[in-house]
Amino acid sequence: MDRLVALCKRRGIIFPSSDIYGGIGSAYDYGPAGARIKRNLADHWLREMTMKHDDIVELDSAIIYNPRVWEASGHVGGFNDPMVECSECKGRFRDDHIVSIYLCCKCQKSKVKKTGVETREPTTENETACEICKENTDWQRIETQCPRCGAKNSLTPPRQFNLMMKTYVGPIEDESGIAYLRPETAQGIYIDYKIVMETSRLRPPFGIAQIGKAFRNEITTKNFIARTREFEQMEMQFFIKPGDNEKWCEYWREQRWNYLLDLGVRPEKLRWHEHEKLAHYARAAWDIEYEFPYGWGELEGLHDRGDFDLSRHSEFSGKDLSFFDDSVKERYMPHVIESSSGLNRAMLMLLCEAYHEDVQDGEERVYLSLDPRIAPVKAAFLPLVKKDGLYELGHDLFKSIQGRWRADFDESGSIGKRYRRQDEVGTPFCFTIDYQTKEDGTVTVRWRDTLQQERISKDQIPNFLSNKLGII
Ligand code: GAP
């Protein structure tokens, strides 16, 4: 992970935000290559959702909604994390992230140690059976340790901390102007579902997909871009007839799994985790977890939200959000199957998958074996030398494909150095223009991962890229 973070900084892919002012806890900026990777991934997700399924449409809703939305959704009352504070170092932590020792209240002998878990599900203290009494029992927390300064029993009892970021809308900073930056994009879809359905002439089953920023005032942020306070979500809400939930959950679980495999993620790095304890809105929930360098962690979620959200918005807004199926003269509140993915976390996962080191000609090489659809630059044009017309020849070839594919032209430094520069940002193909190009019109193509080289006619470059990259 450290080496990946270092590469990201060295190549300006991702780096701490406001760095010249000392940064601001866990906010990151995406430089040219990083912004491009993120955009390519978002475009790819949206294309998969809306072009491979003819019943899914796109939405781009506002970030700040009427605050009643968040009362209806349950976020004002329930979007909390238990927080503890260390009386020694004054650090604040999520209670479910700290290491504690619990004592069995029945036998007073058995002790269990619980390390922090990467989940927002409530962790009850009686969920483990006692090894000595062999029964489910209550557990009393007898020891805690501060994750920052290591002090024992210095943590305050947990108190609930709401994760929504507050702001004021309008010139007066009082209660009447309070609004929230959305903590999930999903609610924007629910409140617009009816107008989108009617204006797009859709009827269940159909989906609405949205990509956009979400904000959570996370108590602890960690693992680079995996958990930050400002992030982007790619969410798709699929509206169905009640009763079809299982069928559609099964369908979307398979779709999401195959989507990741198609991006080249190794199946042994992925696993399903079914939630036992459910968020307030969910009837069933699964996560796809990925084995990050820091351990297994949630990548994305698949939730059966039933009619919770639409019923609540109907109730709170006073607007009937039910659907009348005139073919069978039946009225019902659609149920929702949600696919919820974090764009930044998905990008981190792809970077972890892509990061490789090897040794070439006695020199260490770092390369990103990104899927060409996600790679920030698809091809680089490298004249062997700047003189004898090779610069101009290479530049003309570069110009000839610009506008169709994102390409790079690099003429400075040794050819080996230039290859390494392209490898580090994951450029799949390098075209080298040399003296033979002048004689017979061929260029060398070098493949990033295998380092295989072949000569093709310079006129074949567009065809070559079309075949290898497909529609991008
Ligand atoms: N609409 C449902 C929902 O928001 P979630 O499990 O809270 O569900 C969905 O979030 C996804 O959003 C997560 O699987 C993760 O990829 C991403 N995500 C959540 N919190 C995040 C954070 N603080 N930083 C980066 N990504 C986050």
XYZ file of C-alpha atoms and ligand atoms in Angstrom:
499
model
C 0.000 0.000 0.000
C 2.805 2.407 0.866
C 4.433 1.809 -2.483
C 1.155 2.410 -4.313
C 0.560 5.635 -2.368
C 4.130 6.731 -3.181
C 3.620 6.023 -6.889
C 0.358 7.996 -6.847
C 2.113 10.988 -5.332
C 5.256 10.705 -7.465
C 3.244 10.624 -10.687
C 0.615 13.119 -9.553
C -2.160 10.535 -9.788
C -3.627 11.121 -6.294
C -2.140 13.372 -3.606
C -3.246 15.065 -0.382
C -5.502 18.057 -0.917
C -4.429 21.568 0.237
C -0.940 20.158 0.693
C 0.731 23.599 0.626
C -1.324 24.463 3.754
C -0.531 21.211 5.519
C -3.501 19.306 4.091
C -6.952 18.720 5.556
C -7.484 15.306 7.111
C -8.011 12.689 4.451
C -9.057 14.815 1.479
C -7.316 13.934 -1.771
C -6.928 15.562 -5.151
C -6.753 13.615 -8.379
C -4.134 14.882 -10.819
C -4.341 14.513 -14.605
C -3.866 10.722 -14.725
C -5.944 10.122 -11.582
C -8.821 12.312 -12.731
C -8.807 10.457 -16.033
C -8.781 6.989 -14.390
C -11.667 8.019 -12.135
C -13.635 9.477 -15.039
C -13.016 6.379 -17.198
C -14.222 4.127 -14.398
C -17.331 6.249 -13.831
C -18.087 6.309 -17.583
C -17.572 2.567 -17.778
C -19.956 1.945 -14.865
C -22.588 4.228 -16.357
C -22.249 2.645 -19.782
C -22.624 -0.826 -18.264
C -25.717 0.254 -16.352
C -27.520 2.353 -18.931
C -26.365 0.924 -22.277
C -26.288 -2.767 -21.452
C -29.683 -2.589 -19.752
C -32.420 -0.922 -21.747
C -34.527 -0.353 -18.632
C -32.053 1.867 -16.729
C -31.843 5.629 -17.128
C -29.482 8.236 -15.727
C -30.130 11.024 -13.250
C -28.030 13.909 -11.965
C -29.743 15.331 -8.892
C -28.652 18.193 -6.644
C -26.344 17.621 -3.669
C -28.389 19.694 -1.218
C -32.013 18.641 -0.854
C -34.881 19.911 1.234
C -33.810 18.844 4.766
C -37.109 16.970 5.202
C -35.635 14.372 2.819
C -33.177 13.372 5.522
C -35.858 13.185 8.192
C -37.888 10.866 5.965
C -34.869 8.748 5.030
C -34.019 8.201 8.696
C -30.621 9.887 8.413
C -31.375 12.745 10.832
C -32.355 10.313 13.564
C -30.304 7.262 12.743
C -27.191 7.910 10.664
C -24.909 7.742 13.652
C -21.641 6.140 14.610
C -20.797 5.484 18.250
C -17.860 7.744 19.104
C -15.403 7.627 22.011
C -12.815 10.185 23.094
C -9.448 9.560 24.727
C -8.994 11.626 27.894
C -5.196 11.453 27.434
C -4.570 12.441 23.818
C -8.062 13.873 23.083
C -8.293 11.703 19.954
C -11.777 10.711 18.768
C -12.468 7.275 17.380
C -15.283 5.083 16.232
C -16.154 2.840 19.130
C -16.336 -0.206 16.881
C -12.777 0.409 15.672
C -11.017 0.096 19.001
C -9.491 -2.870 20.740
C -11.349 -3.907 23.903
C -11.403 -6.783 26.355
C -14.780 -8.117 27.473
C -15.565 -10.281 30.507
C -18.369 -12.849 30.602
C -21.009 -11.559 33.071
C -22.132 -15.105 33.925
C -18.959 -16.948 34.859
C -16.785 -13.839 35.385
C -13.862 -15.885 34.046
C -13.896 -15.921 30.292
C -12.379 -12.909 28.549
C -12.572 -12.039 24.865
C -10.583 -9.518 22.966
C -12.311 -7.679 20.167
C -10.381 -5.763 17.593
C -11.985 -3.060 15.503
C -14.233 -4.187 12.699
C -14.715 -2.395 9.383
C -18.472 -2.218 9.528
C -21.181 0.220 10.395
C -23.438 -2.545 11.717
C -24.054 -2.228 15.445
C -21.889 -4.686 17.332
C -23.705 -6.026 20.339
C -21.723 -7.309 23.235
C -23.626 -10.540 23.712
C -23.201 -12.034 20.310
C -20.397 -14.434 21.255
C -21.107 -17.562 23.263
C -18.867 -17.919 26.317
C -16.259 -20.635 25.955
C -16.514 -21.536 29.636
C -20.298 -21.389 30.276
C -20.999 -22.442 26.662
C -24.000 -20.133 26.524
C -24.814 -16.819 25.024
C -24.092 -14.340 27.715
C -23.723 -10.643 28.350
C -20.236 -9.254 28.070
C -18.906 -6.406 30.124
C -16.181 -4.279 28.621
C -13.351 -4.262 31.181
C -10.473 -2.823 29.238
C -9.997 -0.476 26.318
C -6.911 0.811 24.641
C -6.586 4.103 22.800
C -5.647 3.328 19.182
C -3.539 6.483 18.973
C -1.612 6.926 22.239
C -2.050 3.385 23.592
C -3.413 4.568 26.981
C -5.438 1.937 28.810
C -9.034 2.688 29.894
C -8.778 6.318 28.864
C -11.766 6.222 26.514
C -15.087 7.823 27.379
C -18.321 5.800 27.085
C -19.601 5.846 23.491
C -21.968 8.577 22.408
C -23.851 8.778 19.155
C -22.384 11.077 16.544
C -24.374 12.011 13.420
C -22.339 11.665 10.255
C -24.187 14.128 8.076
C -22.345 17.306 7.109
C -24.384 20.359 7.979
C -24.444 23.640 6.173
C -26.659 26.737 5.985
C -28.580 27.698 2.912
C -29.159 31.440 2.463
C -27.729 34.406 4.306
C -29.027 33.687 7.807
C -27.209 31.109 9.877
C -30.025 29.874 12.078
C -32.112 26.712 12.455
C -34.342 27.659 9.536
C -31.395 27.579 7.107
C -29.910 24.235 8.139
C -29.325 21.842 5.268
C -27.169 18.765 4.728
C -24.696 17.711 2.081
C -26.104 14.375 0.950
C -24.504 11.339 2.619
C -25.705 9.065 -0.202
C -26.878 9.718 -3.750
C -29.735 7.214 -3.409
C -32.226 9.629 -1.853
C -32.003 11.933 -4.875
C -33.220 9.007 -6.948
C -36.155 8.192 -4.660
C -37.476 11.732 -4.513
C -37.296 12.012 -8.327
C -38.385 8.483 -9.164
C -41.920 9.365 -10.165
C -41.090 12.222 -12.506
C -38.312 10.158 -14.112
C -40.617 7.141 -14.517
C -43.415 9.173 -16.043
C -41.328 11.358 -18.336
C -39.265 8.379 -19.541
C -42.398 6.233 -20.052
C -41.044 3.511 -17.775
C -42.790 1.064 -15.487
C -41.360 -1.389 -12.942
C -39.061 -3.171 -13.310
C -36.740 -0.314 -14.221
C -33.705 1.395 -12.753
C -32.259 4.859 -12.213
C -28.484 5.268 -12.041
C -26.618 8.213 -10.616
C -22.978 9.105 -10.025
C -22.139 11.947 -7.710
C -20.484 13.335 -4.625
C -21.520 12.242 -1.155
C -20.283 13.573 2.173
C -19.970 11.918 5.561
C -18.350 13.416 8.597
C -16.493 10.174 9.295
C -14.977 10.055 12.777
C -11.987 8.173 11.508
C -10.811 8.187 7.934
C -8.269 5.707 6.769
C -6.596 3.623 4.129
C -5.843 6.332 1.606
C -8.949 6.975 -0.529
C -10.953 4.038 0.867
C -12.655 6.072 3.591
C -12.758 9.831 3.209
C -15.256 12.503 4.189
C -15.926 13.594 0.629
C -16.287 10.819 -1.917
C -18.246 9.755 -4.965
C -20.865 7.079 -5.225
C -22.157 5.155 -8.223
C -25.625 4.029 -7.247
C -28.396 2.319 -9.154
C -31.857 1.888 -7.684
C -33.971 -0.778 -9.358
C -37.738 -0.408 -8.860
C -39.668 -3.667 -8.854
C -43.022 -5.216 -8.074
C -43.196 -6.344 -4.426
C -42.579 -10.072 -4.200
C -39.981 -10.155 -6.968
C -37.253 -9.115 -4.522
C -35.377 -12.395 -4.316
C -35.254 -12.849 -8.074
C -33.887 -9.349 -8.659
C -31.387 -9.536 -5.776
C -30.051 -12.719 -7.324
C -29.896 -11.084 -10.755
C -28.047 -7.982 -9.528
C -25.661 -9.938 -7.368
C -24.621 -11.891 -10.434
C -24.388 -8.736 -12.576
C -22.159 -6.926 -10.090
C -19.880 -9.916 -9.552
C -19.428 -10.441 -13.297
C -18.867 -6.728 -13.816
C -15.833 -6.884 -11.529
C -14.469 -10.020 -13.180
C -14.866 -8.386 -16.583
C -12.682 -5.519 -15.336
C -9.971 -8.085 -14.676
C -10.312 -8.375 -10.888
C -9.044 -11.757 -9.709
C -11.960 -13.810 -8.301
C -9.871 -15.010 -5.355
C -9.602 -11.374 -4.243
C -13.383 -11.023 -4.010
C -15.939 -12.507 -1.651
C -19.515 -11.968 -0.548
C -20.434 -10.929 2.958
C -24.082 -11.205 3.920
C -25.194 -8.817 6.656
C -26.827 -10.335 9.680
C -27.639 -7.026 11.280
C -29.296 -4.700 8.860
C -29.327 -0.947 8.368
C -32.671 0.685 9.204
C -33.799 0.693 5.563
C -32.768 -2.804 4.495
C -34.578 -6.145 4.342
C -31.459 -7.943 3.122
C -27.936 -6.762 2.377
C -24.732 -8.117 0.918
C -21.319 -6.575 0.428
C -18.762 -7.521 -2.149
C -15.501 -7.427 -0.243
C -12.058 -7.079 -1.781
C -8.789 -8.137 -0.214
C -6.991 -4.794 -0.034
C -3.342 -4.706 1.108
C -4.707 -3.717 4.564
C -7.105 -6.688 4.673
C -10.577 -7.600 3.472
C -12.881 -4.598 3.227
C -16.211 -3.584 1.765
C -16.058 -2.618 -1.863
C -19.723 -2.183 -2.687
C -23.168 -3.139 -1.433
C -26.306 -4.756 -2.762
C -29.399 -4.000 -0.697
C -33.025 -5.011 -0.744
C -34.565 -1.769 0.575
C -38.170 -2.961 0.213
C -40.603 -0.046 0.099
C -38.977 1.729 3.051
C -37.770 4.796 1.198
C -40.711 5.385 -1.125
C -43.221 4.844 1.704
C -41.376 7.253 3.968
C -41.132 9.913 1.265
C -44.845 9.461 0.518
C -45.611 9.913 4.188
C -43.332 12.901 4.780
C -44.072 14.760 1.538
C -47.779 13.961 1.427
C -47.350 12.950 -2.242
C -48.536 9.532 -3.334
C -45.502 7.731 -4.765
C -47.276 4.447 -5.466
C -47.532 3.013 -8.967
C -50.754 1.996 -10.687
C -50.312 -0.938 -13.013
C -53.191 -0.431 -15.438
C -52.616 -3.758 -17.198
C -53.837 -5.599 -14.070
C -55.578 -2.650 -12.375
C -53.344 -2.963 -9.350
C -51.732 -0.241 -7.243
C -48.560 -0.877 -5.285
C -45.562 0.848 -3.759
C -42.547 -0.378 -5.748
C -39.766 -2.098 -3.857
C -36.146 -1.130 -4.454
C -33.055 -3.245 -5.044
C -30.005 -1.041 -4.677
C -26.516 -1.461 -6.094
C -24.268 0.983 -4.252
C -20.629 1.370 -5.134
C -17.957 3.868 -4.088
C -16.113 5.305 -7.082
C -12.964 6.176 -5.117
C -12.895 2.837 -3.356
C -13.398 1.004 -6.655
C -10.534 3.022 -8.120
C -8.292 2.105 -5.197
C -9.193 -1.546 -5.732
C -8.288 -1.327 -9.423
C -5.001 0.407 -8.611
C -4.174 -2.346 -6.098
C -4.976 -4.981 -8.731
C -2.926 -3.152 -11.357
C 0.186 -2.329 -9.305
C 3.130 -4.509 -10.376
C 6.847 -4.468 -9.904
C 9.350 -6.454 -11.952
C 12.982 -6.259 -13.051
C 13.862 -5.492 -16.663
C 17.497 -5.490 -17.847
C 18.630 -5.326 -14.231
C 16.425 -2.309 -13.496
C 13.357 -2.249 -11.310
C 10.171 -1.423 -13.144
C 6.811 -0.364 -11.698
C 3.801 -0.651 -13.951
C 0.026 -0.411 -13.698
C -1.625 -3.194 -15.649
C -4.882 -1.266 -15.932
C -7.619 -2.466 -18.230
C -7.193 -0.348 -21.399
C -10.746 0.959 -20.911
C -9.676 2.455 -17.589
C -6.084 3.447 -18.453
C -5.685 7.248 -18.501
C -3.655 7.249 -21.712
C -4.260 4.609 -24.369
C -1.124 5.015 -26.448
C 2.154 6.932 -26.453
C 4.197 8.048 -29.475
C 7.919 8.041 -28.872
C 10.415 9.154 -31.556
C 13.695 7.372 -30.936
C 15.614 10.634 -31.383
C 14.532 14.228 -31.941
C 16.574 14.733 -35.101
C 16.519 13.503 -38.705
C 12.779 14.058 -39.071
C 11.757 11.414 -36.497
C 10.262 14.020 -34.147
C 8.015 15.372 -36.920
C 7.071 11.891 -38.127
C 6.087 10.811 -34.593
C 4.245 14.040 -33.904
C 2.189 13.708 -37.088
C 1.188 10.169 -36.124
C 0.252 11.356 -32.623
C -1.851 14.177 -34.086
C -3.555 11.793 -36.488
C -5.234 9.806 -33.709
C -5.773 12.667 -31.244
C -9.457 13.282 -30.691
C -10.222 9.590 -31.098
C -8.081 8.165 -28.328
C -6.284 9.876 -25.481
C -2.612 9.690 -26.430
C 0.702 11.083 -25.285
C 3.725 12.349 -27.229
C 7.026 12.139 -25.396
C 10.345 12.967 -26.970
C 12.573 13.720 -23.972
C 14.966 11.349 -22.213
C 16.220 7.898 -23.140
C 13.727 5.528 -24.714
C 13.986 3.254 -21.642
C 13.054 6.137 -19.335
C 10.137 7.079 -21.529
C 8.818 3.501 -21.498
C 9.039 3.482 -17.675
C 7.108 6.761 -17.479
C 4.291 5.300 -19.551
C 4.336 1.995 -17.624
C 3.885 3.841 -14.340
C 0.570 5.368 -15.421
C -0.578 2.216 -17.193
C -0.366 3.197 -20.895
C -1.089 -0.104 -22.656
C 0.746 0.590 -25.953
C 3.827 2.569 -26.943
C 4.605 3.270 -30.601
C 8.287 3.901 -31.299
C 9.275 5.809 -34.399
C 12.821 5.016 -35.582
C 14.987 5.139 -38.691
C 13.274 2.089 -40.152
C 9.986 4.043 -40.019
C 11.480 6.424 -42.552
C 12.493 3.550 -44.800
C 9.513 1.216 -44.755
C 6.760 3.120 -42.890
C 6.604 0.702 -39.944
C 6.662 1.502 -36.220
C 7.347 -0.701 -33.213
C 4.435 -1.415 -30.882
C 5.429 -2.282 -27.348
C 2.934 -3.979 -25.031
C 3.020 -2.754 -21.445
C 2.512 -6.017 -19.527
C 4.353 -8.570 -21.665
C 6.892 -6.161 -23.179
C 6.256 -7.966 -26.437
C 7.297 -5.876 -29.448
C 6.125 -6.110 -33.045
C 6.359 -3.935 -36.121
C 3.238 -2.708 -37.842
C 2.667 -0.285 -40.670
C 2.107 3.240 -39.398
C -1.089 3.318 -41.454
C -2.382 0.400 -39.394
C -2.184 2.287 -36.063
C -5.882 3.341 -35.995
C -6.972 -0.218 -36.865
C -4.626 -1.672 -34.281
C -6.029 0.609 -31.570
C -9.634 -0.031 -32.621
C -9.091 -3.778 -32.396
C -7.306 -3.656 -29.068
C -9.371 -1.002 -27.334
C -12.831 -1.497 -28.809
C -15.294 1.294 -28.169
C -13.947 3.526 -25.449
N -27.027 4.024 -0.468
C -26.466 3.001 0.339
C -25.158 3.350 0.869
O -24.741 4.493 0.799
P -23.071 2.390 2.112
O -22.673 0.961 2.365
O -23.119 3.310 3.254
O -24.491 2.294 1.386
C -22.011 2.398 -0.276
O -22.109 2.981 1.010
C -20.597 2.430 -0.786
O -20.102 3.769 -0.765
C -19.603 1.631 0.054
O -19.615 0.266 -0.312
C -18.280 2.298 -0.315
O -17.801 1.809 -1.549
C -18.698 3.750 -0.509
N -18.414 4.536 0.711
C -19.169 4.653 1.824
N -18.597 5.479 2.715
C -17.446 5.912 2.158
C -16.394 6.797 2.566
N -16.427 7.430 3.736
N -15.348 6.986 1.737
C -15.297 6.378 0.519
N -16.263 5.541 0.074
C -17.319 5.308 0.870
